[in-house]
Coordinates of C-alpha atoms in Angstrom, one line a residue:
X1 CA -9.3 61.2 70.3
X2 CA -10.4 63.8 67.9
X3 CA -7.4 65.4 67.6
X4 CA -5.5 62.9 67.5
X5 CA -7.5 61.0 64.5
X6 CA -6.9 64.7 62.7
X7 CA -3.4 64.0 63.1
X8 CA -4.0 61.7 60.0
X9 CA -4.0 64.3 57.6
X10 CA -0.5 64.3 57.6
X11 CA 0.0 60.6 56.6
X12 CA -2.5 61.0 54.3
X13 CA -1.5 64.1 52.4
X14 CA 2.4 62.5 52.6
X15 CA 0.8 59.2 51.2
X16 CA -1.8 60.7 48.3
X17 CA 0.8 63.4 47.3
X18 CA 3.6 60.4 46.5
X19 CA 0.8 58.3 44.3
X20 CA -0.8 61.2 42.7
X21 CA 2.0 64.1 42.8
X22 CA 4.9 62.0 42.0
X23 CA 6.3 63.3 45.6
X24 CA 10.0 62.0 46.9
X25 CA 9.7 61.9 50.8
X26 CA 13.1 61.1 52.8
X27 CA 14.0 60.5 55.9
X28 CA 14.1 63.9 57.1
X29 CA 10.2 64.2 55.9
X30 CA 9.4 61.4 57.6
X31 CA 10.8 61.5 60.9
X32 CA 9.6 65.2 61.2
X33 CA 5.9 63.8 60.6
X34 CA 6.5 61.2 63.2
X35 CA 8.0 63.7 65.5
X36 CA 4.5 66.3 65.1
X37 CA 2.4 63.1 65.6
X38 CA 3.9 62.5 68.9
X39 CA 3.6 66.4 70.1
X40 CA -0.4 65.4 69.5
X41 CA -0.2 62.3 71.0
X42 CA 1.6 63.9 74.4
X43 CA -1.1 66.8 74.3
X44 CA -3.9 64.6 74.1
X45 CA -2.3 62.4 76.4
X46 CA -2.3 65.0 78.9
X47 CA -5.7 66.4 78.5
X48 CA -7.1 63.0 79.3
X49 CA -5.3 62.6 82.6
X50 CA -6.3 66.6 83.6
X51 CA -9.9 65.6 83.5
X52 CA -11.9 63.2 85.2
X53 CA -14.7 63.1 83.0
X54 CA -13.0 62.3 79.9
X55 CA -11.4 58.6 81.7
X56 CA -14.9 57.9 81.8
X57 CA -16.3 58.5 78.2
X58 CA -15.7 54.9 77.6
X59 CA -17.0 53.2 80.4
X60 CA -20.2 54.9 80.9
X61 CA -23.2 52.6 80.6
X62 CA -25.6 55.1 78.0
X63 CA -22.8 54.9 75.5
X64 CA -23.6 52.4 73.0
X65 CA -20.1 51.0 71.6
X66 CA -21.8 50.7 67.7
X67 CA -22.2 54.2 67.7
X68 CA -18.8 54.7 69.5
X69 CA -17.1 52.7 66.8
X70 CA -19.2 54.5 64.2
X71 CA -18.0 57.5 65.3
X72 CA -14.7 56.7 65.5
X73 CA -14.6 55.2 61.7
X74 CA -16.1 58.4 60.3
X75 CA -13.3 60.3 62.0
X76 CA -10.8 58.2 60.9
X77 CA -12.5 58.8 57.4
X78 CA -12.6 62.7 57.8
X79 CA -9.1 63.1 59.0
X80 CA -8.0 60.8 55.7
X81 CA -10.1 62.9 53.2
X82 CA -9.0 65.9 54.5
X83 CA -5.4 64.8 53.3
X84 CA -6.8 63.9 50.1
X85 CA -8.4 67.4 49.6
X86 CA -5.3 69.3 50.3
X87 CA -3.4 67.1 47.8
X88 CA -6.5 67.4 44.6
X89 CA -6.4 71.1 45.8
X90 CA -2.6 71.5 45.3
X91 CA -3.1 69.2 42.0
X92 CA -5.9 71.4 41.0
X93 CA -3.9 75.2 41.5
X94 CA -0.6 74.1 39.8
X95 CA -1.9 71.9 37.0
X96 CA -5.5 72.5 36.2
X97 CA -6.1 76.4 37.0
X98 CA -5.2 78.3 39.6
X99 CA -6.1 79.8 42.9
X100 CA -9.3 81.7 41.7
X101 CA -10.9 79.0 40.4
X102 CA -10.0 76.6 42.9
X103 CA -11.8 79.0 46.0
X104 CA -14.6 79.5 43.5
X105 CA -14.8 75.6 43.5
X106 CA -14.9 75.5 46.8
X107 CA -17.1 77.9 47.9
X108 CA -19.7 77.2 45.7
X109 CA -19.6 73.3 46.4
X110 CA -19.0 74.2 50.5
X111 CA -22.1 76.4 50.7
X112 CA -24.5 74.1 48.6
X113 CA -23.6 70.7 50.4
X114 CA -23.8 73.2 54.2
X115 CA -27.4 74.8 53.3
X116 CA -28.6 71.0 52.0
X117 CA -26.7 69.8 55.3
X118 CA -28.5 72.3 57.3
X119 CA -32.1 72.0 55.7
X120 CA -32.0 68.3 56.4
X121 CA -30.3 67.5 59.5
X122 CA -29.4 70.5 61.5
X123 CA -32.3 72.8 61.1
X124 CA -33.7 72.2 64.8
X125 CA -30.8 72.9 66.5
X126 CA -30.3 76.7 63.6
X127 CA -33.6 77.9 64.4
X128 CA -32.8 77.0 68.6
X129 CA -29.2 79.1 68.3
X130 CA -31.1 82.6 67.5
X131 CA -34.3 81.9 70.0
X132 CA -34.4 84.5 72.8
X133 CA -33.7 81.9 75.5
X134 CA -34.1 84.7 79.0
X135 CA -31.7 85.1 80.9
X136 CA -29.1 83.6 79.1
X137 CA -25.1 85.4 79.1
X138 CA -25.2 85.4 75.3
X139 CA -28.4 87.1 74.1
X140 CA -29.4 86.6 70.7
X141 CA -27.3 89.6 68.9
X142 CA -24.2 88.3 70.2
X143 CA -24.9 84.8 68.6
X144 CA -25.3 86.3 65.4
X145 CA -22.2 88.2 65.9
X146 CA -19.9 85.2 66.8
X147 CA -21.6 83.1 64.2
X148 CA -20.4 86.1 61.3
X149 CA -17.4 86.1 62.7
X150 CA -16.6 82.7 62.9
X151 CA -17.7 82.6 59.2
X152 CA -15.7 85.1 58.2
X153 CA -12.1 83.8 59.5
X154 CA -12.9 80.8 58.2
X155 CA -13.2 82.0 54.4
X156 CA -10.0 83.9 55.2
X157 CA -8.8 80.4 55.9
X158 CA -9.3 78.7 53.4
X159 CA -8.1 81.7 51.0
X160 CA -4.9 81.4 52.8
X161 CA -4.4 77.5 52.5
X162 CA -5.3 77.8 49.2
X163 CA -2.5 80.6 48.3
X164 CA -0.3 78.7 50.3
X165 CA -0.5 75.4 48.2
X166 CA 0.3 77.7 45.4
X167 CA 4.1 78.0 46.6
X168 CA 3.8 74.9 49.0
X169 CA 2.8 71.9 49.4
X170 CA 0.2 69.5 50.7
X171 CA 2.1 67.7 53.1
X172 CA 3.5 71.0 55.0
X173 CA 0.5 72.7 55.3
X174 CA -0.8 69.6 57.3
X175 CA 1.8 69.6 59.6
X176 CA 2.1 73.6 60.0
X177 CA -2.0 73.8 60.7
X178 CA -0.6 72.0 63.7
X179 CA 0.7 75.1 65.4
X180 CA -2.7 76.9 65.2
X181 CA -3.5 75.3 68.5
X182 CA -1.3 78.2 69.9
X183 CA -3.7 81.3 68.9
X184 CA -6.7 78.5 71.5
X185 CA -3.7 78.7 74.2
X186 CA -3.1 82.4 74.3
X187 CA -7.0 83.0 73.9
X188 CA -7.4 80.5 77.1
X189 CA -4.6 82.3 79.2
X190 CA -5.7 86.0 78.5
X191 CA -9.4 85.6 77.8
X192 CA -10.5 82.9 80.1
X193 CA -7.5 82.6 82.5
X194 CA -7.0 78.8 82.2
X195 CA -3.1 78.4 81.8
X196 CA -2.7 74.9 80.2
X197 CA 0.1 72.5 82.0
X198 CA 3.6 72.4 81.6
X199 CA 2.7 69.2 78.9
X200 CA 1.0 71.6 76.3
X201 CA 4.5 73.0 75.7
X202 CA 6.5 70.3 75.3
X203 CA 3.8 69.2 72.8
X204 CA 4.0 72.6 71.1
X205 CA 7.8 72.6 71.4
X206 CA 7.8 68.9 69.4
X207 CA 5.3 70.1 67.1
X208 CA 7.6 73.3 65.7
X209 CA 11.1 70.3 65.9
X210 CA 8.8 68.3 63.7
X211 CA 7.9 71.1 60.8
X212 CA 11.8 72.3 61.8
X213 CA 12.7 68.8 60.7
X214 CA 10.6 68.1 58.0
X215 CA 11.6 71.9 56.4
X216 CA 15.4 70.9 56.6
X217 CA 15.3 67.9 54.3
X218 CA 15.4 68.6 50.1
X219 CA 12.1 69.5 48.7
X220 CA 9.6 66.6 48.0
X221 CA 8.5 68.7 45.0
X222 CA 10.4 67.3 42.0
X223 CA 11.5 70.1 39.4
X224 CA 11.4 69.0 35.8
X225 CA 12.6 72.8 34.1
X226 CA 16.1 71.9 33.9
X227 CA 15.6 68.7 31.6
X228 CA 13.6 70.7 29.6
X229 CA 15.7 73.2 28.9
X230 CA 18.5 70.3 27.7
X231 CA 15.9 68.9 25.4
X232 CA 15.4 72.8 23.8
X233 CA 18.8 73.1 23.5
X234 CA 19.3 70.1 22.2
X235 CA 16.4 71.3 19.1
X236 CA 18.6 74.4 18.8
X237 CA 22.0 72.7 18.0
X238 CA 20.2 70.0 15.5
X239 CA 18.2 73.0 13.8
X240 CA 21.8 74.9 14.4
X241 CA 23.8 72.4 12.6
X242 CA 21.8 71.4 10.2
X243 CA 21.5 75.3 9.2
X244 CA 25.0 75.2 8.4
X245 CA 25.5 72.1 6.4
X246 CA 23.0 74.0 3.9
X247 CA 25.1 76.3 3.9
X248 CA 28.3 74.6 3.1
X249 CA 26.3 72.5 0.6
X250 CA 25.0 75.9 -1.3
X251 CA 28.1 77.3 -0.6
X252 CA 26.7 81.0 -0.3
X253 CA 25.3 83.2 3.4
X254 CA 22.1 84.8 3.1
X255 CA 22.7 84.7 -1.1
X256 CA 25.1 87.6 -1.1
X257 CA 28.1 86.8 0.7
X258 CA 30.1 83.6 -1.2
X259 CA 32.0 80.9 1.0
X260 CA 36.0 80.9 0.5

């Protein structure tokens, strides 16, 4: 369900980019975000039939359904504001500043609201991750390793969607984040030796058709240059013109050379 509710970023950065960017989808846009939305839905589709445990996630008895629907709303709400925050982002590099100051943004705002995150509600669970635990496969060291790591890719992350909005656009970056499930596939068959079912690919398979669609249609990015360059010229053949009737009117170039 999770990835499919992330699946509404794309609506939502097609949506908040039109009201707020001025953005022009066609056809061609929007049948290659339906066509990536239903590569999710067939993935996730097939992950709940391949395992037993997830038919029964809403039947079991210790689930309270409040805190299922709360759940569910505040994913809906994450996967919409994530959309939003690619589109101010994009607002933000091309109008308002530019990528520095937009990653200096957001990793000063990211790491204060994660330490006040982790102070108040996740500090238990912190201090439990680097406790020497026995016997346990991953020993402490190893923790801390995969933890660094796993911070560090994601800063390179988020440098790279924020250099890609500088040439791109909100809406694309949604639906090509979609592919990144491949690099979990190839880590599965090699690392862990679970191949996924023949369903995975045809999901990945409509996935690239969608972007492939989506990338074939005009830009959604309008271009204003060329009507401003009419209106300079326009200044330059009034300022032009009206240069010359002085001069037929004082008769005389530059003061030295006489009209005839």
């Amino acid at each position: 369900f999770i990835y499919m509710v992330d699946a509404l970023a794309i609506p939502s950065a097609m949506v908040f980019s039109k009201y707020l960017l001025g953005r022009s989808y066609r056809f061609t846009h929007l049948l290659g975000g339906f066509v990536c939305i239903s590569g999710i839905v067939v993935s996730t589709v097939s992950d709940l039939k391949g395992n037993d445990d997830a038919k029964q996630i809403g039947s079991r008895s210790d689930v309270n359904s409040l805190e299922h629907m709360k759940g569910d709303i505040l994913a809906i709400t994450g996967a919409v504001l994530l959309g939003l925050d690619d589109v101010i982002s994009e607002m933000l590099i091309k109008d308002y500043g530019g990528v520095d100051e937009v990653l200096f943004g957001k990793w000063v705002f990211g790491l204060g609201i994660s330490v006040v995150q982790l102070i108040f509600l996740e500090m238990e669970d912190f201090t439990e991750l680097f406790k020497d635990q026995g016997n346990e496969p991953c020993d402490v060291s190893m923790r801390f390793i995969l933890l660094s790591t796993y911070l560090v890719f994601q800063v390179l992350d988020m440098a790279g969607e924020v250099r890609f909005l500088r040439i791109s656009e909100a809406a694309l970056l949604n639906l090509s984040l979609l592919t990144s499930d491949l690099w979990a596939t190839v880590f599965s068959i090699f690392a862990v030796g679970i191949a996924p079912p023949g369903s995975y690919y045809a999901a990945f398979v409509l996935i690239v058709l969608g972007i492939v669609l989506y990338e074939a249609g005009p830009s959604p990015i309008s271009h204003v240059t060329p009507s401003g360059i009419k209106i300079t010229m326009r200044h330059m053949e009034t300022d032009a013109t009206q240069h010359t009737a002085n001069i037929m009117k004082n008769g005389k170039i530059d003061g030295d050379v006489e009209m005839t």
